């Protein structure tokens, strides 16, 4: 697309968001609307209203994201005042628009759409103690939330066995419908079958804890967590997988120590379990490709699963 075409498309997106917001009682300054195209599920706008309040607006890209948005809405209602960090306060929640005041701080990283990689706003090679400690404390609080309260709020609650069975089922589905390399499949099956890797408890997890969803302040302390669409009570290793992917196994070990010191529940092979769980990330990618029908995501999934066409 030419620069002219890109600018026209951007202008159309801005006009669309301004009109949607006004329909729901939010009067935006059109010159203060910034569109972010990086999200796969939502078109996002950062904007300022006529009273100077900063907003985040999310427009669903597809109808299939609405079920997860409904889950996120229930999660956020449960979490208000429960965590030592902020979570979004949805002031507008309809099938066509979600809107909430912008949380203070900045994401630990943004996403460069062109190169499909992170642009960090923190020291990601050597995460500072204040980042590690504040994130550990936030996760301990989240993972301590009562399962009955989560169930009453309408969230999915899986026992340790059910979480394990769900992953095994998803592996089978992706293998059948997309394919997976023999080496990766054998590794997964060895891990799934070995009880020594697995936890005997479940916790309420965020479910998608990558850097753009972690809000930090100027001292790199974690002050907020975004995007709770994948939250459920399930395998506690889930909230450490992306930390391992971003910061590495050595940093993961340090983080688990801080998590335990803050009151988090660990088990003997927790680190090993998380390292193995990281190898199943292509399963999530494959499921998303099947659900969304996105050809580019499907190509990424096939490559990650080791079955890309030569």
PDB file of C-alpha atoms in Angstrom:
ATOM      1  CA  UNK A   1       0.000   0.000   0.000  1.00  0.00           C
ATOM      2  CA  UNK A   2       1.282   3.493  -0.879  1.00  0.00           C
ATOM      3  CA  UNK A   3       1.914   6.105   1.797  1.00  0.00           C
ATOM      4  CA  UNK A   4      -1.178   7.942   0.559  1.00  0.00           C
ATOM      5  CA  UNK A   5      -3.256   4.799   0.901  1.00  0.00           C
ATOM      6  CA  UNK A   6      -1.915   4.148   4.396  1.00  0.00           C
ATOM      7  CA  UNK A   7      -2.723   7.694   5.480  1.00  0.00           C
ATOM      8  CA  UNK A   8      -6.261   7.460   4.086  1.00  0.00           C
ATOM      9  CA  UNK A   9      -6.789   4.136   5.841  1.00  0.00           C
ATOM     10  CA  UNK A  10      -5.495   5.642   9.098  1.00  0.00           C
ATOM     11  CA  UNK A  11      -7.831   8.633   8.738  1.00  0.00           C
ATOM     12  CA  UNK A  12     -10.767   6.301   8.167  1.00  0.00           C
ATOM     13  CA  UNK A  13      -9.868   4.312  11.278  1.00  0.00           C
ATOM     14  CA  UNK A  14      -9.719   7.504  13.340  1.00  0.00           C
ATOM     15  CA  UNK A  15     -13.099   8.682  12.055  1.00  0.00           C
ATOM     16  CA  UNK A  16     -14.577   5.268  12.804  1.00  0.00           C
ATOM     17  CA  UNK A  17     -13.285   5.295  16.394  1.00  0.00           C
ATOM     18  CA  UNK A  18     -14.421   8.864  17.037  1.00  0.00           C
ATOM     19  CA  UNK A  19     -17.928   8.002  15.824  1.00  0.00           C
ATOM     20  CA  UNK A  20     -18.066   4.785  17.862  1.00  0.00           C
ATOM     21  CA  UNK A  21     -16.887   6.540  21.006  1.00  0.00           C
ATOM     22  CA  UNK A  22     -19.419   9.365  20.605  1.00  0.00           C
ATOM     23  CA  UNK A  23     -22.191   6.793  20.139  1.00  0.00           C
ATOM     24  CA  UNK A  24     -21.271   5.461  23.579  1.00  0.00           C
ATOM     25  CA  UNK A  25     -21.036   8.841  25.288  1.00  0.00           C
ATOM     26  CA  UNK A  26     -17.297   9.554  24.929  1.00  0.00           C
ATOM     27  CA  UNK A  27     -16.441  12.734  23.007  1.00  0.00           C
ATOM     28  CA  UNK A  28     -12.910  12.409  21.648  1.00  0.00           C
ATOM     29  CA  UNK A  29     -10.540  15.025  20.294  1.00  0.00           C
ATOM     30  CA  UNK A  30     -10.036  13.651  16.769  1.00  0.00           C
ATOM     31  CA  UNK A  31      -6.516  15.111  16.559  1.00  0.00           C
ATOM     32  CA  UNK A  32      -5.625  13.136  19.724  1.00  0.00           C
ATOM     33  CA  UNK A  33      -6.503   9.642  18.440  1.00  0.00           C
ATOM     34  CA  UNK A  34      -3.677   7.195  17.760  1.00  0.00           C
ATOM     35  CA  UNK A  35      -4.513   3.885  16.060  1.00  0.00           C
ATOM     36  CA  UNK A  36      -2.574   0.718  16.944  1.00  0.00           C
ATOM     37  CA  UNK A  37      -2.904  -2.095  14.378  1.00  0.00           C
ATOM     38  CA  UNK A  38      -0.670  -4.657  16.129  1.00  0.00           C
ATOM     39  CA  UNK A  39      -3.363  -6.650  17.941  1.00  0.00           C
ATOM     40  CA  UNK A  40      -4.718  -9.761  16.232  1.00  0.00           C
ATOM     41  CA  UNK A  41      -8.067  -9.692  18.034  1.00  0.00           C
ATOM     42  CA  UNK A  42      -8.834  -5.982  18.392  1.00  0.00           C
ATOM     43  CA  UNK A  43      -8.230  -2.738  16.565  1.00  0.00           C
ATOM     44  CA  UNK A  44      -6.984  -0.444  19.350  1.00  0.00           C
ATOM     45  CA  UNK A  45      -7.020   3.327  19.676  1.00  0.00           C
ATOM     46  CA  UNK A  46      -5.362   5.530  22.286  1.00  0.00           C
ATOM     47  CA  UNK A  47      -7.274   8.752  22.588  1.00  0.00           C
ATOM     48  CA  UNK A  48      -8.017  11.855  24.669  1.00  0.00           C
ATOM     49  CA  UNK A  49     -11.542  13.103  25.308  1.00  0.00           C
ATOM     50  CA  UNK A  50     -12.687  16.721  25.443  1.00  0.00           C
ATOM     51  CA  UNK A  51     -12.135  16.772  29.226  1.00  0.00           C
ATOM     52  CA  UNK A  52      -8.497  15.678  28.817  1.00  0.00           C
ATOM     53  CA  UNK A  53      -9.083  12.097  30.025  1.00  0.00           C
ATOM     54  CA  UNK A  54      -6.945   9.478  28.232  1.00  0.00           C
ATOM     55  CA  UNK A  55      -8.773   6.401  26.936  1.00  0.00           C
ATOM     56  CA  UNK A  56      -8.105   3.007  25.405  1.00  0.00           C
ATOM     57  CA  UNK A  57     -10.692   1.884  22.856  1.00  0.00           C
ATOM     58  CA  UNK A  58     -10.853  -1.663  21.486  1.00  0.00           C
ATOM     59  CA  UNK A  59     -12.945  -2.631  18.466  1.00  0.00           C
ATOM     60  CA  UNK A  60     -13.295  -6.417  17.916  1.00  0.00           C
ATOM     61  CA  UNK A  61     -11.843  -7.572  14.614  1.00  0.00           C
ATOM     62  CA  UNK A  62     -13.972 -10.754  14.464  1.00  0.00           C
ATOM     63  CA  UNK A  63     -17.080 -12.142  16.142  1.00  0.00           C
ATOM     64  CA  UNK A  64     -15.160 -15.057  17.682  1.00  0.00           C
ATOM     65  CA  UNK A  65     -13.303 -12.709  20.062  1.00  0.00           C
ATOM     66  CA  UNK A  66     -16.538 -11.702  21.803  1.00  0.00           C
ATOM     67  CA  UNK A  67     -16.710 -14.867  23.896  1.00  0.00           C
ATOM     68  CA  UNK A  68     -13.216 -14.216  25.238  1.00  0.00           C
ATOM     69  CA  UNK A  69     -14.056 -10.557  25.772  1.00  0.00           C
ATOM     70  CA  UNK A  70     -16.999 -11.686  27.891  1.00  0.00           C
ATOM     71  CA  UNK A  71     -14.613 -13.837  29.920  1.00  0.00           C
ATOM     72  CA  UNK A  72     -12.293 -10.855  30.344  1.00  0.00           C
ATOM     73  CA  UNK A  73     -15.188  -8.694  31.532  1.00  0.00           C
ATOM     74  CA  UNK A  74     -16.043 -11.230  34.229  1.00  0.00           C
ATOM     75  CA  UNK A  75     -12.381 -11.510  35.262  1.00  0.00           C
ATOM     76  CA  UNK A  76     -11.964  -7.751  35.618  1.00  0.00           C
ATOM     77  CA  UNK A  77     -15.063  -7.470  37.792  1.00  0.00           C
ATOM     78  CA  UNK A  78     -13.610 -10.155  40.070  1.00  0.00           C
ATOM     79  CA  UNK A  79     -10.143  -8.592  40.205  1.00  0.00           C
ATOM     80  CA  UNK A  80     -11.062  -5.010  41.060  1.00  0.00           C
ATOM     81  CA  UNK A  81      -9.282  -4.165  44.364  1.00  0.00           C
ATOM     82  CA  UNK A  82      -7.857  -7.711  44.619  1.00  0.00           C
ATOM     83  CA  UNK A  83      -4.372  -7.100  43.234  1.00  0.00           C
ATOM     84  CA  UNK A  84      -1.457  -4.818  44.192  1.00  0.00           C
ATOM     85  CA  UNK A  85      -1.459  -3.560  40.580  1.00  0.00           C
ATOM     86  CA  UNK A  86      -4.125  -1.866  38.461  1.00  0.00           C
ATOM     87  CA  UNK A  87      -6.365  -3.591  35.916  1.00  0.00           C
ATOM     88  CA  UNK A  88      -8.613  -1.960  33.302  1.00  0.00           C
ATOM     89  CA  UNK A  89     -11.951  -0.531  34.439  1.00  0.00           C
ATOM     90  CA  UNK A  90     -14.278  -1.098  31.481  1.00  0.00           C
ATOM     91  CA  UNK A  91     -16.655   1.871  31.273  1.00  0.00           C
ATOM     92  CA  UNK A  92     -18.046   0.731  27.903  1.00  0.00           C
ATOM     93  CA  UNK A  93     -18.618  -2.906  27.037  1.00  0.00           C
ATOM     94  CA  UNK A  94     -20.663  -3.717  23.932  1.00  0.00           C
ATOM     95  CA  UNK A  95     -20.172  -6.099  20.961  1.00  0.00           C
ATOM     96  CA  UNK A  96     -18.801  -3.192  18.914  1.00  0.00           C
ATOM     97  CA  UNK A  97     -16.655  -1.328  21.435  1.00  0.00           C
ATOM     98  CA  UNK A  98     -14.746  -1.733  24.701  1.00  0.00           C
ATOM     99  CA  UNK A  99     -13.425   1.438  26.343  1.00  0.00           C
ATOM    100  CA  UNK A 100     -11.614   2.208  29.581  1.00  0.00           C
ATOM    101  CA  UNK A 101      -9.437   4.991  31.013  1.00  0.00           C
ATOM    102  CA  UNK A 102      -5.754   4.501  30.219  1.00  0.00           C
ATOM    103  CA  UNK A 103      -3.749   3.007  33.090  1.00  0.00           C
ATOM    104  CA  UNK A 104      -0.827   5.074  34.371  1.00  0.00           C
ATOM    105  CA  UNK A 105       2.589   3.937  33.143  1.00  0.00           C
ATOM    106  CA  UNK A 106       3.900   2.384  29.942  1.00  0.00           C
ATOM    107  CA  UNK A 107       4.026  -1.211  28.627  1.00  0.00           C
ATOM    108  CA  UNK A 108       7.231  -3.120  29.376  1.00  0.00           C
ATOM    109  CA  UNK A 109       7.452  -3.437  25.589  1.00  0.00           C
ATOM    110  CA  UNK A 110       5.587  -2.501  22.460  1.00  0.00           C
ATOM    111  CA  UNK A 111       5.349  -4.532  19.273  1.00  0.00           C
ATOM    112  CA  UNK A 112       7.022  -3.516  16.026  1.00  0.00           C
ATOM    113  CA  UNK A 113       4.437  -4.734  13.507  1.00  0.00           C
ATOM    114  CA  UNK A 114       6.831  -4.671  10.552  1.00  0.00           C
ATOM    115  CA  UNK A 115       9.466  -6.943  12.108  1.00  0.00           C
ATOM    116  CA  UNK A 116       7.046  -8.764  14.465  1.00  0.00           C
ATOM    117  CA  UNK A 117       9.236  -8.272  17.494  1.00  0.00           C
ATOM    118  CA  UNK A 118       9.279  -6.404  20.801  1.00  0.00           C
ATOM    119  CA  UNK A 119      10.552  -2.878  21.315  1.00  0.00           C
ATOM    120  CA  UNK A 120      11.399  -2.778  25.021  1.00  0.00           C
ATOM    121  CA  UNK A 121      10.853   0.094  27.438  1.00  0.00           C
ATOM    122  CA  UNK A 122      12.928  -1.636  30.120  1.00  0.00           C
ATOM    123  CA  UNK A 123      16.176  -3.528  30.570  1.00  0.00           C
ATOM    124  CA  UNK A 124      15.092  -6.911  29.196  1.00  0.00           C
ATOM    125  CA  UNK A 125      18.560  -8.460  29.261  1.00  0.00           C
ATOM    126  CA  UNK A 126      18.902  -7.845  32.983  1.00  0.00           C
ATOM    127  CA  UNK A 127      15.434  -7.215  34.497  1.00  0.00           C
ATOM    128  CA  UNK A 128      15.897  -4.961  37.560  1.00  0.00           C
ATOM    129  CA  UNK A 129      14.973  -6.279  41.038  1.00  0.00           C
ATOM    130  CA  UNK A 130      12.045  -3.867  41.366  1.00  0.00           C
ATOM    131  CA  UNK A 131      10.490  -5.279  38.174  1.00  0.00           C
ATOM    132  CA  UNK A 132      11.012  -8.886  39.227  1.00  0.00           C
ATOM    133  CA  UNK A 133       9.754  -8.360  42.780  1.00  0.00           C
ATOM    134  CA  UNK A 134       6.660  -6.356  41.831  1.00  0.00           C
ATOM    135  CA  UNK A 135       5.673  -8.849  39.132  1.00  0.00           C
ATOM    136  CA  UNK A 136       6.193 -11.740  41.553  1.00  0.00           C
ATOM    137  CA  UNK A 137       3.996 -10.042  44.153  1.00  0.00           C
ATOM    138  CA  UNK A 138       1.266  -9.407  41.579  1.00  0.00           C
ATOM    139  CA  UNK A 139       1.279 -13.049  40.508  1.00  0.00           C
ATOM    140  CA  UNK A 140       1.203 -14.316  44.088  1.00  0.00           C
ATOM    141  CA  UNK A 141      -1.915 -12.205  44.726  1.00  0.00           C
ATOM    142  CA  UNK A 142      -3.537 -13.368  41.491  1.00  0.00           C
ATOM    143  CA  UNK A 143      -2.695 -17.028  42.073  1.00  0.00           C
ATOM    144  CA  UNK A 144      -4.091 -16.836  45.607  1.00  0.00           C
ATOM    145  CA  UNK A 145      -7.622 -15.864  44.548  1.00  0.00           C
ATOM    146  CA  UNK A 146     -10.209 -18.323  45.811  1.00  0.00           C
ATOM    147  CA  UNK A 147     -11.422 -20.858  43.244  1.00  0.00           C
ATOM    148  CA  UNK A 148     -14.995 -20.673  44.483  1.00  0.00           C
ATOM    149  CA  UNK A 149     -14.970 -16.908  43.933  1.00  0.00           C
ATOM    150  CA  UNK A 150     -13.661 -17.473  40.399  1.00  0.00           C
ATOM    151  CA  UNK A 151     -16.361 -20.063  39.743  1.00  0.00           C
ATOM    152  CA  UNK A 152     -19.087 -17.788  41.094  1.00  0.00           C
ATOM    153  CA  UNK A 153     -17.801 -15.023  38.814  1.00  0.00           C
ATOM    154  CA  UNK A 154     -18.398 -17.323  35.842  1.00  0.00           C
ATOM    155  CA  UNK A 155     -14.767 -18.158  35.061  1.00  0.00           C
ATOM    156  CA  UNK A 156     -13.489 -21.476  33.789  1.00  0.00           C
ATOM    157  CA  UNK A 157     -12.120 -23.581  36.649  1.00  0.00           C
ATOM    158  CA  UNK A 158      -9.977 -26.608  35.770  1.00  0.00           C
ATOM    159  CA  UNK A 159      -8.474 -29.115  38.157  1.00  0.00           C
ATOM    160  CA  UNK A 160      -4.809 -30.045  37.608  1.00  0.00           C
ATOM    161  CA  UNK A 161      -5.927 -33.198  35.784  1.00  0.00           C
ATOM    162  CA  UNK A 162      -8.397 -31.278  33.616  1.00  0.00           C
ATOM    163  CA  UNK A 163      -5.767 -28.691  32.680  1.00  0.00           C
ATOM    164  CA  UNK A 164      -3.420 -31.471  31.621  1.00  0.00           C
ATOM    165  CA  UNK A 165      -6.159 -33.277  29.675  1.00  0.00           C
ATOM    166  CA  UNK A 166      -7.147 -30.069  27.882  1.00  0.00           C
ATOM    167  CA  UNK A 167      -3.590 -29.511  26.686  1.00  0.00           C
ATOM    168  CA  UNK A 168      -3.303 -33.134  25.527  1.00  0.00           C
ATOM    169  CA  UNK A 169      -6.586 -32.746  23.610  1.00  0.00           C
ATOM    170  CA  UNK A 170      -5.383 -29.516  21.987  1.00  0.00           C
ATOM    171  CA  UNK A 171      -2.145 -31.212  20.960  1.00  0.00           C
ATOM    172  CA  UNK A 172      -4.159 -33.967  19.254  1.00  0.00           C
ATOM    173  CA  UNK A 173      -6.393 -31.435  17.504  1.00  0.00           C
ATOM    174  CA  UNK A 174      -3.463 -29.442  16.135  1.00  0.00           C
ATOM    175  CA  UNK A 175      -1.654 -32.607  15.042  1.00  0.00           C
ATOM    176  CA  UNK A 176      -4.751 -33.842  13.205  1.00  0.00           C
ATOM    177  CA  UNK A 177      -5.710 -30.564  11.537  1.00  0.00           C
ATOM    178  CA  UNK A 178      -2.308 -28.957  10.886  1.00  0.00           C
ATOM    179  CA  UNK A 179       0.428 -31.477  11.671  1.00  0.00           C
ATOM    180  CA  UNK A 180       3.484 -31.533  13.932  1.00  0.00           C
ATOM    181  CA  UNK A 181       7.044 -32.777  13.546  1.00  0.00           C
ATOM    182  CA  UNK A 182       7.781 -36.209  14.992  1.00  0.00           C
ATOM    183  CA  UNK A 183      10.538 -34.800  17.221  1.00  0.00           C
ATOM    184  CA  UNK A 184       8.267 -32.179  18.780  1.00  0.00           C
ATOM    185  CA  UNK A 185       5.384 -34.630  19.171  1.00  0.00           C
ATOM    186  CA  UNK A 186       7.562 -37.160  20.998  1.00  0.00           C
ATOM    187  CA  UNK A 187       8.847 -34.454  23.351  1.00  0.00           C
ATOM    188  CA  UNK A 188       5.320 -33.359  24.184  1.00  0.00           C
ATOM    189  CA  UNK A 189       4.123 -36.893  24.844  1.00  0.00           C
ATOM    190  CA  UNK A 190       7.047 -37.649  27.156  1.00  0.00           C
ATOM    191  CA  UNK A 191       6.305 -34.485  29.156  1.00  0.00           C
ATOM    192  CA  UNK A 192       2.532 -35.028  29.317  1.00  0.00           C
ATOM    193  CA  UNK A 193       2.996 -38.611  30.568  1.00  0.00           C
ATOM    194  CA  UNK A 194       5.575 -37.881  33.291  1.00  0.00           C
ATOM    195  CA  UNK A 195       3.869 -37.019  36.598  1.00  0.00           C
ATOM    196  CA  UNK A 196       7.109 -35.652  38.083  1.00  0.00           C
ATOM    197  CA  UNK A 197       6.853 -32.513  35.907  1.00  0.00           C
ATOM    198  CA  UNK A 198       3.298 -31.614  36.836  1.00  0.00           C
ATOM    199  CA  UNK A 199       1.758 -29.506  39.626  1.00  0.00           C
ATOM    200  CA  UNK A 200      -0.902 -30.894  41.936  1.00  0.00           C
ATOM    201  CA  UNK A 201      -2.729 -27.549  42.190  1.00  0.00           C
ATOM    202  CA  UNK A 202      -4.428 -25.032  39.904  1.00  0.00           C
ATOM    203  CA  UNK A 203      -4.482 -21.233  40.157  1.00  0.00           C
ATOM    204  CA  UNK A 204      -6.228 -18.295  38.515  1.00  0.00           C
ATOM    205  CA  UNK A 205      -3.810 -17.269  35.757  1.00  0.00           C
ATOM    206  CA  UNK A 206      -3.578 -14.221  33.512  1.00  0.00           C
ATOM    207  CA  UNK A 207      -2.888 -16.529  30.591  1.00  0.00           C
ATOM    208  CA  UNK A 208      -1.075 -14.190  28.187  1.00  0.00           C
ATOM    209  CA  UNK A 209       1.562 -12.417  30.236  1.00  0.00           C
ATOM    210  CA  UNK A 210       3.853 -11.025  27.562  1.00  0.00           C
ATOM    211  CA  UNK A 211       5.610  -7.642  27.904  1.00  0.00           C
ATOM    212  CA  UNK A 212       3.025  -5.457  26.108  1.00  0.00           C
ATOM    213  CA  UNK A 213       0.467  -6.551  28.720  1.00  0.00           C
ATOM    214  CA  UNK A 214       2.693  -5.561  31.675  1.00  0.00           C
ATOM    215  CA  UNK A 215       2.538  -1.875  32.674  1.00  0.00           C
ATOM    216  CA  UNK A 216       5.556  -0.346  34.450  1.00  0.00           C
ATOM    217  CA  UNK A 217       6.406   3.027  35.994  1.00  0.00           C
ATOM    218  CA  UNK A 218       9.546   5.151  35.580  1.00  0.00           C
ATOM    219  CA  UNK A 219      11.402   2.948  38.096  1.00  0.00           C
ATOM    220  CA  UNK A 220      10.418  -0.182  36.093  1.00  0.00           C
ATOM    221  CA  UNK A 221       8.073  -1.401  38.833  1.00  0.00           C
ATOM    222  CA  UNK A 222       5.012  -3.283  37.610  1.00  0.00           C
ATOM    223  CA  UNK A 223       1.918  -1.125  38.185  1.00  0.00           C
ATOM    224  CA  UNK A 224      -0.717  -2.754  35.975  1.00  0.00           C
ATOM    225  CA  UNK A 225      -1.677  -5.787  33.899  1.00  0.00           C
ATOM    226  CA  UNK A 226      -3.695  -5.671  30.665  1.00  0.00           C
ATOM    227  CA  UNK A 227      -5.606  -8.041  28.361  1.00  0.00           C
ATOM    228  CA  UNK A 228      -7.212 -10.729  30.510  1.00  0.00           C
ATOM    229  CA  UNK A 229      -9.055 -12.568  27.711  1.00  0.00           C
ATOM    230  CA  UNK A 230      -7.280 -15.878  28.428  1.00  0.00           C
ATOM    231  CA  UNK A 231      -7.674 -15.832  32.221  1.00  0.00           C
ATOM    232  CA  UNK A 232      -8.959 -19.012  33.898  1.00  0.00           C
ATOM    233  CA  UNK A 233      -8.166 -21.339  36.773  1.00  0.00           C
ATOM    234  CA  UNK A 234      -5.671 -23.821  35.329  1.00  0.00           C
ATOM    235  CA  UNK A 235      -2.026 -24.928  35.300  1.00  0.00           C
ATOM    236  CA  UNK A 236       0.094 -22.326  37.221  1.00  0.00           C
ATOM    237  CA  UNK A 237       3.017 -22.790  34.840  1.00  0.00           C
ATOM    238  CA  UNK A 238       1.027 -20.859  32.239  1.00  0.00           C
ATOM    239  CA  UNK A 239       1.922 -17.458  33.717  1.00  0.00           C
ATOM    240  CA  UNK A 240       5.679 -18.149  33.577  1.00  0.00           C
ATOM    241  CA  UNK A 241       6.019 -19.476  30.021  1.00  0.00           C
ATOM    242  CA  UNK A 242       6.386 -16.112  28.296  1.00  0.00           C
ATOM    243  CA  UNK A 243       8.755 -14.887  31.026  1.00  0.00           C
ATOM    244  CA  UNK A 244      10.981 -17.842  30.135  1.00  0.00           C
ATOM    245  CA  UNK A 245      10.656 -17.105  26.416  1.00  0.00           C
ATOM    246  CA  UNK A 246      11.559 -13.418  26.817  1.00  0.00           C
ATOM    247  CA  UNK A 247      14.150 -13.459  29.588  1.00  0.00           C
ATOM    248  CA  UNK A 248      15.618 -16.989  29.391  1.00  0.00           C
ATOM    249  CA  UNK A 249      15.907 -19.975  31.721  1.00  0.00           C
ATOM    250  CA  UNK A 250      18.438 -18.399  34.095  1.00  0.00           C
ATOM    251  CA  UNK A 251      16.189 -15.377  34.672  1.00  0.00           C
ATOM    252  CA  UNK A 252      13.213 -17.690  35.045  1.00  0.00           C
ATOM    253  CA  UNK A 253      14.968 -19.530  37.886  1.00  0.00           C
ATOM    254  CA  UNK A 254      15.611 -16.196  39.633  1.00  0.00           C
ATOM    255  CA  UNK A 255      11.999 -15.151  39.135  1.00  0.00           C
ATOM    256  CA  UNK A 256      10.688 -18.405  40.612  1.00  0.00           C
ATOM    257  CA  UNK A 257      12.848 -17.825  43.697  1.00  0.00           C
ATOM    258  CA  UNK A 258      11.353 -14.342  44.157  1.00  0.00           C
ATOM    259  CA  UNK A 259       7.862 -15.740  43.538  1.00  0.00           C
ATOM    260  CA  UNK A 260       8.331 -18.369  46.255  1.00  0.00           C
ATOM    261  CA  UNK A 261       9.785 -15.806  48.672  1.00  0.00           C
ATOM    262  CA  UNK A 262       6.722 -13.613  48.079  1.00  0.00           C
ATOM    263  CA  UNK A 263       4.454 -16.494  49.087  1.00  0.00           C
ATOM    264  CA  UNK A 264       3.919 -18.287  45.798  1.00  0.00           C
ATOM    265  CA  UNK A 265       3.385 -22.057  45.762  1.00  0.00           C
ATOM    266  CA  UNK A 266       6.045 -23.983  43.851  1.00  0.00           C
ATOM    267  CA  UNK A 267       6.849 -27.654  43.240  1.00  0.00           C
ATOM    268  CA  UNK A 268      10.168 -29.524  42.727  1.00  0.00           C
ATOM    269  CA  UNK A 269      10.199 -29.580  38.912  1.00  0.00           C
ATOM    270  CA  UNK A 270       8.401 -26.293  38.319  1.00  0.00           C
ATOM    271  CA  UNK A 271      11.195 -24.777  36.226  1.00  0.00           C
ATOM    272  CA  UNK A 272      11.544 -27.941  34.131  1.00  0.00           C
ATOM    273  CA  UNK A 273       7.782 -28.005  33.638  1.00  0.00           C
ATOM    274  CA  UNK A 274       7.720 -24.387  32.394  1.00  0.00           C
ATOM    275  CA  UNK A 275      10.591 -25.017  29.978  1.00  0.00           C
ATOM    276  CA  UNK A 276       8.655 -27.951  28.500  1.00  0.00           C
ATOM    277  CA  UNK A 277       5.399 -26.010  28.456  1.00  0.00           C
ATOM    278  CA  UNK A 278       7.131 -23.330  26.401  1.00  0.00           C
ATOM    279  CA  UNK A 279       7.667 -25.887  23.620  1.00  0.00           C
ATOM    280  CA  UNK A 280       3.872 -26.216  23.310  1.00  0.00           C
ATOM    281  CA  UNK A 281       3.408 -22.564  22.348  1.00  0.00           C
ATOM    282  CA  UNK A 282       2.928 -23.683  18.691  1.00  0.00           C
ATOM    283  CA  UNK A 283      -0.243 -25.459  19.874  1.00  0.00           C
ATOM    284  CA  UNK A 284      -1.762 -22.122  20.943  1.00  0.00           C
ATOM    285  CA  UNK A 285      -0.629 -20.567  17.675  1.00  0.00           C
ATOM    286  CA  UNK A 286      -2.194 -23.421  15.736  1.00  0.00           C
ATOM    287  CA  UNK A 287      -5.491 -23.158  17.596  1.00  0.00           C
ATOM    288  CA  UNK A 288      -5.592 -19.427  16.955  1.00  0.00           C
ATOM    289  CA  UNK A 289      -4.913 -19.997  13.248  1.00  0.00           C
ATOM    290  CA  UNK A 290      -7.745 -22.533  13.052  1.00  0.00           C
ATOM    291  CA  UNK A 291     -10.161 -20.225  14.873  1.00  0.00           C
ATOM    292  CA  UNK A 292      -9.295 -16.990  13.081  1.00  0.00           C
ATOM    293  CA  UNK A 293      -8.700 -18.376   9.598  1.00  0.00           C
ATOM    294  CA  UNK A 294      -5.721 -16.007   9.286  1.00  0.00           C
ATOM    295  CA  UNK A 295      -3.430 -17.391   6.562  1.00  0.00           C
ATOM    296  CA  UNK A 296      -0.349 -15.551   7.836  1.00  0.00           C
ATOM    297  CA  UNK A 297      -0.854 -16.932  11.339  1.00  0.00           C
ATOM    298  CA  UNK A 298      -1.366 -20.404   9.873  1.00  0.00           C
ATOM    299  CA  UNK A 299       1.964 -20.119   8.067  1.00  0.00           C
ATOM    300  CA  UNK A 300       3.615 -19.087  11.326  1.00  0.00           C
ATOM    301  CA  UNK A 301       1.973 -22.012  13.121  1.00  0.00           C
ATOM    302  CA  UNK A 302       3.092 -24.528  10.508  1.00  0.00           C
ATOM    303  CA  UNK A 303       6.660 -23.240  10.754  1.00  0.00           C
ATOM    304  CA  UNK A 304       6.605 -23.446  14.571  1.00  0.00           C
ATOM    305  CA  UNK A 305       5.112 -26.950  14.409  1.00  0.00           C
ATOM    306  CA  UNK A 306       7.881 -28.070  12.057  1.00  0.00           C
ATOM    307  CA  UNK A 307       5.598 -28.836   9.118  1.00  0.00           C
ATOM    308  CA  UNK A 308       6.091 -25.768   6.918  1.00  0.00           C
ATOM    309  CA  UNK A 309       6.254 -26.471   3.218  1.00  0.00           C
ATOM    310  CA  UNK A 310       9.753 -26.296   1.778  1.00  0.00           C
TER     311      UNK A 310
END
